[in-house]
Short mmCIF file of C-alpha atoms and ligand atoms in Angstrom, two decimals:
data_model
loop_
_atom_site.label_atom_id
_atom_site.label_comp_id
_atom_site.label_asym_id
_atom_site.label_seq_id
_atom_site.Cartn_x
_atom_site.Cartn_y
_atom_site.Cartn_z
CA UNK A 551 24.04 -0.36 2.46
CA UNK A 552 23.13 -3.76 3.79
CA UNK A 553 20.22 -5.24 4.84
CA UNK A 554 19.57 -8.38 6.65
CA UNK A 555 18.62 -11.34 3.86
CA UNK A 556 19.38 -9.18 1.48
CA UNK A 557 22.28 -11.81 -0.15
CA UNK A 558 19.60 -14.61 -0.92
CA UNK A 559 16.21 -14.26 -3.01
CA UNK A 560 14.74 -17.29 -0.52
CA UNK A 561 15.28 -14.55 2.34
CA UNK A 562 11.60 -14.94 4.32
CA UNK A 563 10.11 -11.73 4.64
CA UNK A 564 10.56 -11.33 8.48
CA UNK A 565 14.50 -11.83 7.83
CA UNK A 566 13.93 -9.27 5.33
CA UNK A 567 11.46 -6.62 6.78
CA UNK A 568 11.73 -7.33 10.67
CA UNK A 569 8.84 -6.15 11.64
CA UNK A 570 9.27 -3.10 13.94
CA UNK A 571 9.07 0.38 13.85
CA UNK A 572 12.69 0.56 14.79
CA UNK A 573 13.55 -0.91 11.98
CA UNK A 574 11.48 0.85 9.94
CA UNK A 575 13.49 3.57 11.09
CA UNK A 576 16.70 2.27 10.57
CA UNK A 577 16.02 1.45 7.13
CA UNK A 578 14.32 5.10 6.40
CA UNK A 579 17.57 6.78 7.82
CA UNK A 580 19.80 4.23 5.82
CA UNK A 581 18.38 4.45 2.70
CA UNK A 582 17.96 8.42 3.01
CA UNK A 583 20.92 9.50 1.73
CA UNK A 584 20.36 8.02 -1.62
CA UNK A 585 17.46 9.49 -2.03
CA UNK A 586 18.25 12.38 -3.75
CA UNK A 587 19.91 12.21 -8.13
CA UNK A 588 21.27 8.65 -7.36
CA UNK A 589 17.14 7.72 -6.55
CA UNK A 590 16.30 9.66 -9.38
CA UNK A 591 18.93 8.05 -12.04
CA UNK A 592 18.65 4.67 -10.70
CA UNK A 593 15.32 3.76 -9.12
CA UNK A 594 14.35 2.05 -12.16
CA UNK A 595 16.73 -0.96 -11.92
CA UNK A 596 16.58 -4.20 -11.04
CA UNK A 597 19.48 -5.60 -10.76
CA UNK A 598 17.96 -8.16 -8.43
CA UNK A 599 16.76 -9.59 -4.80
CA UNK A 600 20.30 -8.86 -3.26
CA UNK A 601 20.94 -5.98 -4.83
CA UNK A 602 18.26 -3.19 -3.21
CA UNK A 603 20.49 -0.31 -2.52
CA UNK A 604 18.89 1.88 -5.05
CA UNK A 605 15.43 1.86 -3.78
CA UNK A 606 14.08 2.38 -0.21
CA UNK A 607 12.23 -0.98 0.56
CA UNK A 608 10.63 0.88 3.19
CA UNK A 609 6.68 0.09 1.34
CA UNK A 610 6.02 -2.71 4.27
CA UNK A 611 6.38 -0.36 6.76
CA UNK A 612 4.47 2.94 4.98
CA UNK A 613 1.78 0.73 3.70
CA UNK A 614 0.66 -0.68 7.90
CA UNK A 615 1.34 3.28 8.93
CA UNK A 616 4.33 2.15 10.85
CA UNK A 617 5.97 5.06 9.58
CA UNK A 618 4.15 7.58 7.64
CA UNK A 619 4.09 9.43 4.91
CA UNK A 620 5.08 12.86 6.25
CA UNK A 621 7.91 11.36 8.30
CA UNK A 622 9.31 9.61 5.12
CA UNK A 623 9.45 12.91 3.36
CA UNK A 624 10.58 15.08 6.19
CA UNK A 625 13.42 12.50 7.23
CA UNK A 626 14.18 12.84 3.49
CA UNK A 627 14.48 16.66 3.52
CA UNK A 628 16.44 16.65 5.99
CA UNK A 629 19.52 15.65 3.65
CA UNK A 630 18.02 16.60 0.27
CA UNK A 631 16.70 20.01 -0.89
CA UNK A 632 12.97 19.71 -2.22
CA UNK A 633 14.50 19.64 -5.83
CA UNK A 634 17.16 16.99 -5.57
CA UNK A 635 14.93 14.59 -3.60
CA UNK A 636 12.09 15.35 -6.04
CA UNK A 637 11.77 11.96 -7.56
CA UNK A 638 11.58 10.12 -4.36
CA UNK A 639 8.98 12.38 -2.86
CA UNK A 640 6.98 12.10 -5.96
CA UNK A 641 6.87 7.92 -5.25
CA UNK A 642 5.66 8.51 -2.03
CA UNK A 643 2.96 11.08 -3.22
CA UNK A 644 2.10 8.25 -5.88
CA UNK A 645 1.04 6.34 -3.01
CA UNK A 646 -1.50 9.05 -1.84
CA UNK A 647 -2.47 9.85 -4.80
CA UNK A 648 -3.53 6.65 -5.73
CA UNK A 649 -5.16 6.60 -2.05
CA UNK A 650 -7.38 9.96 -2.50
CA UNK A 651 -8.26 8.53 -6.26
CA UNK A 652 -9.98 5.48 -4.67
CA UNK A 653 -11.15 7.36 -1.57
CA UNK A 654 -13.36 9.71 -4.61
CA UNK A 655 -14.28 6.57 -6.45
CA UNK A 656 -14.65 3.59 -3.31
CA UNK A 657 -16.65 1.47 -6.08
CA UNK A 658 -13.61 0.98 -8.19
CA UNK A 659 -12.69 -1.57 -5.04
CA UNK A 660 -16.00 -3.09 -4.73
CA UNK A 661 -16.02 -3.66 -8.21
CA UNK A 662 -12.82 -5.16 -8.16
CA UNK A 663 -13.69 -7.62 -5.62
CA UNK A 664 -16.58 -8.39 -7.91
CA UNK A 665 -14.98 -9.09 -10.56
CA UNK A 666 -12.17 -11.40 -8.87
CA UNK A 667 -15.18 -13.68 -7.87
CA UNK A 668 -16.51 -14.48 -10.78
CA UNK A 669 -13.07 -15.12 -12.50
CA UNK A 670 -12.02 -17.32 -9.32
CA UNK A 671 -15.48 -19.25 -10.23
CA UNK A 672 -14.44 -20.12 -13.65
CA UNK A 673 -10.93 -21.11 -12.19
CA UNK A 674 -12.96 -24.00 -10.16
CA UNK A 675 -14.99 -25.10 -13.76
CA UNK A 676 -12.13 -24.39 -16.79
CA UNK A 677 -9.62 -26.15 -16.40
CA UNK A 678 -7.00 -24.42 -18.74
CA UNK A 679 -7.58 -21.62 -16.95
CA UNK A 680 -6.57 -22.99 -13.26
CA UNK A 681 -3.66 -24.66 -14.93
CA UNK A 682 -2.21 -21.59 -16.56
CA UNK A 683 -2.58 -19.81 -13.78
CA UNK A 684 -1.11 -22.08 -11.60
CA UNK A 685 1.73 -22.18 -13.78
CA UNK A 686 1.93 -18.54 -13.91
CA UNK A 687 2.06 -18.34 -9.70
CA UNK A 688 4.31 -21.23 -9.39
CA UNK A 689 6.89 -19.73 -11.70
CA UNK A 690 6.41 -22.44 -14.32
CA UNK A 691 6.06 -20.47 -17.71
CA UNK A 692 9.56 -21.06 -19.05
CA UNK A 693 9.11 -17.00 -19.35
CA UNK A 694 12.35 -15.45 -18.25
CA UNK A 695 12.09 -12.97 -15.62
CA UNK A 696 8.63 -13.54 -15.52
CA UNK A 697 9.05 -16.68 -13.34
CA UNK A 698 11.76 -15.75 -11.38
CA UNK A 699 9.43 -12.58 -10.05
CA UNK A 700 6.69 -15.43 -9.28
CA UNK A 701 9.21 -16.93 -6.83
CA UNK A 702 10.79 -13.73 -5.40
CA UNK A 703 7.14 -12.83 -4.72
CA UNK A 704 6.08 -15.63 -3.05
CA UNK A 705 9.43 -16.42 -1.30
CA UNK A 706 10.32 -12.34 0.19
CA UNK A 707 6.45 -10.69 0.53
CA UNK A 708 8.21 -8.01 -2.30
CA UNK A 709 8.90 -6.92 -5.66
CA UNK A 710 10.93 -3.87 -7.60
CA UNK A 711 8.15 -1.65 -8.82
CA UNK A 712 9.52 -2.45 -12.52
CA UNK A 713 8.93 -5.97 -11.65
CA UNK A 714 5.65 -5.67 -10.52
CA UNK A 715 5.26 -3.53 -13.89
CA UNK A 716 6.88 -6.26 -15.77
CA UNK A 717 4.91 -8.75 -14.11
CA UNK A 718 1.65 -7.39 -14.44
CA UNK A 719 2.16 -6.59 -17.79
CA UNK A 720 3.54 -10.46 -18.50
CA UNK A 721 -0.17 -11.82 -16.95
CA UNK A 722 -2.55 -9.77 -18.83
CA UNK A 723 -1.13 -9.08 -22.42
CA UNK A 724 1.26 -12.05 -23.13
CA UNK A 725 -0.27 -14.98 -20.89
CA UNK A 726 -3.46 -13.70 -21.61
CA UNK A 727 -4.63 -14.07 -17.89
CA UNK A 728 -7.59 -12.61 -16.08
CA UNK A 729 -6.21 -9.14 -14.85
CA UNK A 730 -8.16 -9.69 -11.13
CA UNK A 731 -6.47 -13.10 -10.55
CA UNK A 732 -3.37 -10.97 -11.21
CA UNK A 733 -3.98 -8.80 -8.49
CA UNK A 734 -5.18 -11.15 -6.48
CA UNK A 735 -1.97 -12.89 -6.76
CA UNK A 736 -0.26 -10.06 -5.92
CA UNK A 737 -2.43 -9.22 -2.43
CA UNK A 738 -1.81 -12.52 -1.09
CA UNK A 739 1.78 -12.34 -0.94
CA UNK A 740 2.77 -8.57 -0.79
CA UNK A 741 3.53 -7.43 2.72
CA UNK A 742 2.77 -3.97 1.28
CA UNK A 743 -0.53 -5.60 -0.25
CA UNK A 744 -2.69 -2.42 -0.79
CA UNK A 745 -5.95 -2.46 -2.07
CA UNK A 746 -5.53 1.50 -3.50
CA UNK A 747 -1.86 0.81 -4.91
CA UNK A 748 -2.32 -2.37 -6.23
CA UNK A 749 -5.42 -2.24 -8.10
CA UNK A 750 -5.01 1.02 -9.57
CA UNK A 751 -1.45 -0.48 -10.75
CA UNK A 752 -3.09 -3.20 -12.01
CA UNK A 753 -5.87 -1.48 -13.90
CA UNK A 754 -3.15 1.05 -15.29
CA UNK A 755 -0.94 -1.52 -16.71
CA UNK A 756 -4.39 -3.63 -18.36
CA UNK A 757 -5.33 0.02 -20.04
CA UNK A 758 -8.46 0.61 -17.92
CA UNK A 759 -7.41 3.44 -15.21
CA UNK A 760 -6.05 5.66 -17.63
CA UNK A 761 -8.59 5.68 -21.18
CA UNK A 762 -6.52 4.31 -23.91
CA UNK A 763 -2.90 3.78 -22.39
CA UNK A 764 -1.45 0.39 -21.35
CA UNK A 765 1.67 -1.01 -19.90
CA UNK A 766 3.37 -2.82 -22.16
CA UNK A 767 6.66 -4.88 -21.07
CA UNK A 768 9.54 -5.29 -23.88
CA UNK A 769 12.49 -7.78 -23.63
CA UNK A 770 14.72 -3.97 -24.11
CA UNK A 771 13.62 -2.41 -21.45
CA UNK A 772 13.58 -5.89 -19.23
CA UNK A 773 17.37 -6.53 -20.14
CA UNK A 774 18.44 -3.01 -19.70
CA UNK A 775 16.96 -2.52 -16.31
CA UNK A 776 17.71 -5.97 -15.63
CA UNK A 777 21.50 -5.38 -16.31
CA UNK A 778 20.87 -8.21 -18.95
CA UNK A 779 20.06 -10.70 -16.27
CA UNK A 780 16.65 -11.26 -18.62
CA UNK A 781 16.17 -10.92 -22.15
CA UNK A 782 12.32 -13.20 -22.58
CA UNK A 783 11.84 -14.28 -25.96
CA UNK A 784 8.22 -14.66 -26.84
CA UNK A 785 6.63 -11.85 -25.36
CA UNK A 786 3.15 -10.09 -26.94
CA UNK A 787 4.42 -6.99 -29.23
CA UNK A 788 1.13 -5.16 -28.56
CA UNK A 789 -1.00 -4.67 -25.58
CA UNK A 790 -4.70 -3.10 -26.42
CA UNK A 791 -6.69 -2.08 -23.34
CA UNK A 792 -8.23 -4.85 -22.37
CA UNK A 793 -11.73 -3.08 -22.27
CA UNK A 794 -12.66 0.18 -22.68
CA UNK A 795 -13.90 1.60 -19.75
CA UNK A 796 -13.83 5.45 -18.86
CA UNK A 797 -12.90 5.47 -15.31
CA UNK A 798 -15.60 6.46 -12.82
CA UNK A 799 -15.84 10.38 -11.74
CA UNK A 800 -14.33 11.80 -8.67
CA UNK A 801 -17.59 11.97 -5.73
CA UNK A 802 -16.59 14.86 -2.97
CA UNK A 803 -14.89 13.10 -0.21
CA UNK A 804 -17.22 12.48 3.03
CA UNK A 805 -15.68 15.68 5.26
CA UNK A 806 -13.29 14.75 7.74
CA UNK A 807 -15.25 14.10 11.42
CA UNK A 808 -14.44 16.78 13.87
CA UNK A 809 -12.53 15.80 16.93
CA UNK A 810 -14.42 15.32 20.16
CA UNK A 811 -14.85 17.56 22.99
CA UNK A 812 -11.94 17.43 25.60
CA UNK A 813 -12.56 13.88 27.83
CA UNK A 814 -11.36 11.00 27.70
CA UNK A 815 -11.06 8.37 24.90
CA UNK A 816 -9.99 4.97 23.56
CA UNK A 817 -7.68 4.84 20.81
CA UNK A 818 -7.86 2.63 18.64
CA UNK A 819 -4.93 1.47 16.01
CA UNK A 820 -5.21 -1.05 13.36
CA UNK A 821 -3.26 -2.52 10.11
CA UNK A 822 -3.89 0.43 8.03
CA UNK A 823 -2.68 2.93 10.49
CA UNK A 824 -0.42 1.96 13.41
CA UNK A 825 1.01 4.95 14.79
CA UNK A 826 -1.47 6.90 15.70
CA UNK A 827 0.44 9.68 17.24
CA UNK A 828 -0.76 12.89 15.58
CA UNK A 829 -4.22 12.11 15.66
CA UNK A 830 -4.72 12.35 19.71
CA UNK A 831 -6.87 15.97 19.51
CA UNK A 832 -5.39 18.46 22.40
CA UNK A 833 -7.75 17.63 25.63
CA UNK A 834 -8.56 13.92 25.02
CA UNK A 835 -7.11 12.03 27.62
CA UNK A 836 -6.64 8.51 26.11
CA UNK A 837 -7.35 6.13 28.87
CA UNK A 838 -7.14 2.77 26.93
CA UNK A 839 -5.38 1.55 23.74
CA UNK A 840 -6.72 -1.28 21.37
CA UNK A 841 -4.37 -2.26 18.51
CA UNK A 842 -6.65 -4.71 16.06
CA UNK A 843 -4.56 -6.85 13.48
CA UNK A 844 -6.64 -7.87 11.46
CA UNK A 845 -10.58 -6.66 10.32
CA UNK A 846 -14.13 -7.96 11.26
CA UNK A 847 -14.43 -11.48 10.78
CA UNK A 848 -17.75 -10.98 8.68
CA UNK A 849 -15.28 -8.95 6.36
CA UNK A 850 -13.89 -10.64 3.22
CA UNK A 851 -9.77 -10.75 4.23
CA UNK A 852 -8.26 -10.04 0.77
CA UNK A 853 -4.62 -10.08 1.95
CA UNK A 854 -2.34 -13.25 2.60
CA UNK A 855 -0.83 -14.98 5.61
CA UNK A 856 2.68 -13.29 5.37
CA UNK A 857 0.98 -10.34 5.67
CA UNK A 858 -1.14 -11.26 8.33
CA UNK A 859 1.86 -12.47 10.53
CA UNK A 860 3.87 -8.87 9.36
CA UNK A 861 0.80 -7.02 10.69
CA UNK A 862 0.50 -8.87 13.80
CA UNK A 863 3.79 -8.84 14.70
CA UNK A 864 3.83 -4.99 13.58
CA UNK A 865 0.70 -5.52 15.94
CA UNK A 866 2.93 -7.12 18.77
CA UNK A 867 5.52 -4.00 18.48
CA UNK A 868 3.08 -0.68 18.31
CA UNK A 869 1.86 -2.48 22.01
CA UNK A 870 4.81 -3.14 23.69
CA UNK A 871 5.94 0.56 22.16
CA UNK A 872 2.94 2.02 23.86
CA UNK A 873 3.25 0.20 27.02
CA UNK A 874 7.08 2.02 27.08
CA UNK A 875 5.35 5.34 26.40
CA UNK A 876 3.35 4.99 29.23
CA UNK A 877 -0.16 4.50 27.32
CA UNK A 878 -2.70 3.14 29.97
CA UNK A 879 -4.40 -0.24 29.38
CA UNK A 880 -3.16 -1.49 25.84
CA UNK A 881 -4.77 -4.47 24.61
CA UNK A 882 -4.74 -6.48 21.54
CA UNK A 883 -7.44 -7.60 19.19
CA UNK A 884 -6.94 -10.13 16.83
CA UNK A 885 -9.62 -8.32 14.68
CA UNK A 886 -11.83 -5.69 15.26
CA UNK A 887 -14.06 -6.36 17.64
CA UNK A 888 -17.40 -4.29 18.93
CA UNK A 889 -17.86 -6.71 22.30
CA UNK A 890 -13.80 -6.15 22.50
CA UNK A 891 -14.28 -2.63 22.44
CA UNK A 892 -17.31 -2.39 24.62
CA UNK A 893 -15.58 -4.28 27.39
CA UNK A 894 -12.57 -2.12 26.97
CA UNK A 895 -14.33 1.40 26.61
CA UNK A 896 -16.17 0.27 30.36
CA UNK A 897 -13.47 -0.81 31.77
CA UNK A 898 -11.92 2.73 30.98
CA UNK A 899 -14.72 4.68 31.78
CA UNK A 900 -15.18 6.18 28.18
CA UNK A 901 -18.03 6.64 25.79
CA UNK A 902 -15.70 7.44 22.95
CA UNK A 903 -13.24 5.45 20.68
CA UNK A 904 -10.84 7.56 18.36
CA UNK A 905 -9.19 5.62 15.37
CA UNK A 906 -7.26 6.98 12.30
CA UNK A 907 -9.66 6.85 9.28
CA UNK A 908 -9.26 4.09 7.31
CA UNK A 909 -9.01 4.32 3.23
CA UNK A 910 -10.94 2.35 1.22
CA UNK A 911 -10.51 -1.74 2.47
CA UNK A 912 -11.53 -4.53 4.78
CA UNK A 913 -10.52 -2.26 8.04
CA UNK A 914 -12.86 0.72 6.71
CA UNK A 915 -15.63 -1.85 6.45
CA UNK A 916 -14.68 -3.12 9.60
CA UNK A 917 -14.74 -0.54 11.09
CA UNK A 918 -18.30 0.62 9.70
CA UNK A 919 -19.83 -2.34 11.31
CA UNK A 920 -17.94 -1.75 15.02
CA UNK A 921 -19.49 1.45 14.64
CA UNK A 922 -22.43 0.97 13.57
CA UNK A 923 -22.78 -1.87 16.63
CA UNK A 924 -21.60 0.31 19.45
CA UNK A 925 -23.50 2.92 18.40
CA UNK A 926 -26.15 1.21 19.79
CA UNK A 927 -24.62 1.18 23.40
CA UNK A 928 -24.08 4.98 23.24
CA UNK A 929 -20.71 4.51 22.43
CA UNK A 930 -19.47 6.72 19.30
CA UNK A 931 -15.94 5.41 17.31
CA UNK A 932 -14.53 8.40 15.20
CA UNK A 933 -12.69 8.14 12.20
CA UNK A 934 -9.84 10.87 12.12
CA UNK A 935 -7.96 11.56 9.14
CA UNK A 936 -4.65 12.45 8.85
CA UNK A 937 -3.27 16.64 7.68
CA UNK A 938 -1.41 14.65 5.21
CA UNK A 939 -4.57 12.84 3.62
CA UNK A 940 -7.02 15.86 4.42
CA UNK A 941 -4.52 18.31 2.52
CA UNK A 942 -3.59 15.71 -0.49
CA UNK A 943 -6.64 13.40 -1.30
CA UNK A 944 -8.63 16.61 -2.75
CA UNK A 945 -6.33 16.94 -5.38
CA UNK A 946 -6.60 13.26 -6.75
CA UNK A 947 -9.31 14.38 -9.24
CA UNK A 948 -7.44 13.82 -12.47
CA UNK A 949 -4.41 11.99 -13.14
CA UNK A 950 -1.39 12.39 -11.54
CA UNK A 951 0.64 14.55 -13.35
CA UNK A 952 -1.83 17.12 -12.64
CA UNK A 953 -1.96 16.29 -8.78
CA UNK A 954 1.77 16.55 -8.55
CA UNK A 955 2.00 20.10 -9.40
CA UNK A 956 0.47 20.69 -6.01
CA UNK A 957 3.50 18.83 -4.32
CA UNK A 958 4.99 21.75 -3.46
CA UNK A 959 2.34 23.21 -2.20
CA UNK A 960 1.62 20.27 0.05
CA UNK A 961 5.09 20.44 1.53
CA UNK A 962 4.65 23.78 2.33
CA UNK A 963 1.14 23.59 4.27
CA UNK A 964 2.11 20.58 5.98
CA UNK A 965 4.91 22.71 7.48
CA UNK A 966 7.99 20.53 5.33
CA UNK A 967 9.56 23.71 3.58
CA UNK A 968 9.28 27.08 3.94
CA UNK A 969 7.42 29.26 1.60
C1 FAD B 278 1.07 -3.69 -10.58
C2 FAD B 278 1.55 -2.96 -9.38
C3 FAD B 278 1.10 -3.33 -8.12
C4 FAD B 278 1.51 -2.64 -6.98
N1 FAD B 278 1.03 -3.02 -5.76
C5 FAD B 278 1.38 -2.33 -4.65
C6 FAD B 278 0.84 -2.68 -3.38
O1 FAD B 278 0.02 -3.59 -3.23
N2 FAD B 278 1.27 -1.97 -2.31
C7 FAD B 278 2.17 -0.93 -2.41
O2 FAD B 278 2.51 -0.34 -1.39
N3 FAD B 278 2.66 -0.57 -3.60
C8 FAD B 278 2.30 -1.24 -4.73
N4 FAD B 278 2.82 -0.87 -5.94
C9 FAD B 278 3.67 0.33 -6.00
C10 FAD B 278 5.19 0.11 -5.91
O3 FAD B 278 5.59 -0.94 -6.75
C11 FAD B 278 5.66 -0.18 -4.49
O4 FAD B 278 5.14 0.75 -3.58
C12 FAD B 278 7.19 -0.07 -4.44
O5 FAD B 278 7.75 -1.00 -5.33
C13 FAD B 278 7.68 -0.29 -3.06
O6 FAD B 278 9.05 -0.47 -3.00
P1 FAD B 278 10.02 0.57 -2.30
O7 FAD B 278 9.52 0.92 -0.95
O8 FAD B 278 11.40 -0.02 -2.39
O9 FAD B 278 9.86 1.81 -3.28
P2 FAD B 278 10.73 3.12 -3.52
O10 FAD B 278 11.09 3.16 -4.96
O11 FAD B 278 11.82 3.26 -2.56
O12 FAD B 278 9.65 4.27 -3.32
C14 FAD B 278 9.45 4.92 -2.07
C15 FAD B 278 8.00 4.83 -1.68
O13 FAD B 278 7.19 5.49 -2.64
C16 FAD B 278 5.94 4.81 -2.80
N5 FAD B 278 5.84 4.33 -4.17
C17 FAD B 278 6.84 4.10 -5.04
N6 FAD B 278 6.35 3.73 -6.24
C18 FAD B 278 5.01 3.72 -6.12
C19 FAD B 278 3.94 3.41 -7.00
N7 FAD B 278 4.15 3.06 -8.28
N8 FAD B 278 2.67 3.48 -6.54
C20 FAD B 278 2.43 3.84 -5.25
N9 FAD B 278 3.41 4.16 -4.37
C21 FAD B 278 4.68 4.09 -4.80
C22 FAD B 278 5.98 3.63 -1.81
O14 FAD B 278 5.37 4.02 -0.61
C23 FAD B 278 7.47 3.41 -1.61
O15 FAD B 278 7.76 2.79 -0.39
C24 FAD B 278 2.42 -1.55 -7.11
C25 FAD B 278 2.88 -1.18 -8.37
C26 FAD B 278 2.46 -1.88 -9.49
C27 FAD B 278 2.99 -1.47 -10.83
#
């Protein structure tokens, strides 16, 4: 399989994820059929930027809700039986799992953020610090692998899970750098850059999401998955947590909202949910669209500008989609908006906004605020949530090798295999 930039690491990102939900497609239904043992035997190599055929790439597009989760997996078992594709479903349940874990513990985030801004103050007094990780960023360690993943990131928007493994585990135990700044790294240049998925990967690697294990990189392992393209010299031979820290406990998820009564209704999409589709409750009549790319401008933006310009032109593509569909009045926001919305929702003639829920991020808290403003004018917004999050995020309790013995079962009751 090809894919467009695929030959050159300095590929930009919208050469290398054009961003539409055709190709989102495209690339699904190409990559499918090696999603079953060749996934499974081969996922974990890198064998580098123009060289992708083993894993999906599709993150960019799952991440923004351009395609979603259940569409992944159903396109999937469509050419795989539940067994031979089980690997690959598993990574894509990794992704809600690590969703539903932060949905239970939202102050993991918060925290997070906290944490970041204090070690981005000491970056503008020590000195060392800023210069190390400026090094680090720029690719500048003389670390190999290390600094070629710097580049790739920066460069593409992307990274090889074992990179970002490598990478991670490169910052915090060998260059001895702030695990936050890490992440933070990380969010500004992903186009996947999620704040579940990315922390939680981060604090997993640094020892502190799962008590007493760490991530620890080795030059073996680099060079083997690497097919020897990388064999660092120098690296730290152990990796202690960095703190010890028993992770938060689970609180009960808020319950889902119910749909509203049969009437009519603006729907609202945004960057963490773009499709929409599903959500539309039998007996609303949507009468206006608003697609938002970005959150409330009072909200912190944690993500970078490639990003930004993949979600807007995502943005660009869900409204000329829904224009083609037929969807009455579609507008764009460049962020969420409550005088936007207010304007829109009179226009229309409606008193109600539906929106797919958003997980734990700048949209959710974007979205409180819209809410919380046009409440006030008697208009309500509510949050819907997905089967596939309502059925799944229950179950992220523990860790995950306890919440994927309910894959299965999740197939089944969202109607993916027979029982
Ligand atoms: C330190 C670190 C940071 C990460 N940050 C992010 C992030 O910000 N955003 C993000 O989407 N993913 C993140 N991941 C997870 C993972 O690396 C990417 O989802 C994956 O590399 C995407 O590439 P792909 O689509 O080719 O994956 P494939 O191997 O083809 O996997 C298929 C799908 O499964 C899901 N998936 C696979 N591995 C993981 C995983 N470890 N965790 C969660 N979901 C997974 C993704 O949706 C992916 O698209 C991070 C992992 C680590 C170790």
């Amino acid at each position: 399989m090809t894919r467009p930039g695929g030959g050159t690491v300095t590929a930009p990102a919208d050469t290398l994820f054009p961003p539409s939900r055709a190709e989102a497609l495209r690339r699904l239904r190409g990559f499918v059929p090696h999603a079953g043992q060749a996934y499974a035997a081969d996922r974990n190599h890198d064998a580098g930027p123009s060289l992708r055929e083993n894993v999906s790439m599709v993150s960019p597009y799952i991440r923004h809700r351009v395609i979603t989760e259940r569409e992944v997996v159903a396109t999937t078992l469509q050419h795989h039986s539940p067994d031979a594709a089980e690997k690959f479903i598993q990574e894509v349940f990794w992704r809600t799992y690590w969703k539903g874990w932060l949905q239970m513990r939202p102050q993991v985030w918060d925290s997070y953020l906290e944490e970041l801004a204090a070690e981005r103050s000491r970056l503008a007094t020590e000195n060392a610090l800023s210069n190390s990780v400026n090094r680090a960023e720029s690719g500048l360690t003389g670390i190999g692998g290390f600094d070629d993943w710097a580049r790739e990131l920066v460069q593409t928007g992307y990274l090889h899970n074992h990179a970002r493994m490598w990478f991670a585990s490169i910052w915090v135990f060998t260059l001895r750098l702030p695990w936050t700044l890490g992440a933070d790294f990380f969010l500004r240049h992903l186009l996947d850059a999620d704040p579940a998925s990315n922390t939680l990967g981060w604090r997993w690697v640094a020892g502190i999401q799962t008590p007493g294990k760490t991530y620890r990189a080795t030059p073996d392992n680099i060079a083997r998955f690497t097919s020897g393209r990388y064999r660092p010299v120098g690296l730290a031979e152990t990796a202690e947590p960095i703190r010890q820290e028993t992770p938060p406990k689970p609180t009960p998820l808020k319950a889902p909202a119910q749909p509203p009564a049969a009437g009519p209704a603006l729907l609202l999409l945004h960057g963490d949910d773009l499709r929409g589709d599903e959500l539309i409750p039998p007996g609303t009549e949507i009468r206006a669209v608003a697609v938002a790319a970005a959150g409330h401008p009072d909200t912190p933006w944690p993500f970078g500008e490639r990003a930004r310009d993949f979600v807007n032109n995502l943005v660009a593509d869900a409204v000329e989609r829904l224009k083609r569909e037929g969807q009455p009045a579609v507008a764009r926001m460049q962020a969420l908006s409550a005088e936007a919305l207010r304007l829109q929702c009179q226009q229309a003639g409606v008193r109600t906004v539906i929106t797919p829920e958003a997980p734990v991020g700048p949209i959710a808290e974007g979205l409180r605020r819209v809410t919380d403003v046009l409440s006030t004018e008697g208009i309500g917004v509510i949050q819907l949530r997905r089967t596939w999050d309502h059925l799944a995020w229950p179950h992220a309790t523990h860790g995950f090798f306890r919440f994927r013995r309910r894959i299965p079962e999740l197939l089944r009751q969202n109607g993916l295999i027979r029982s």
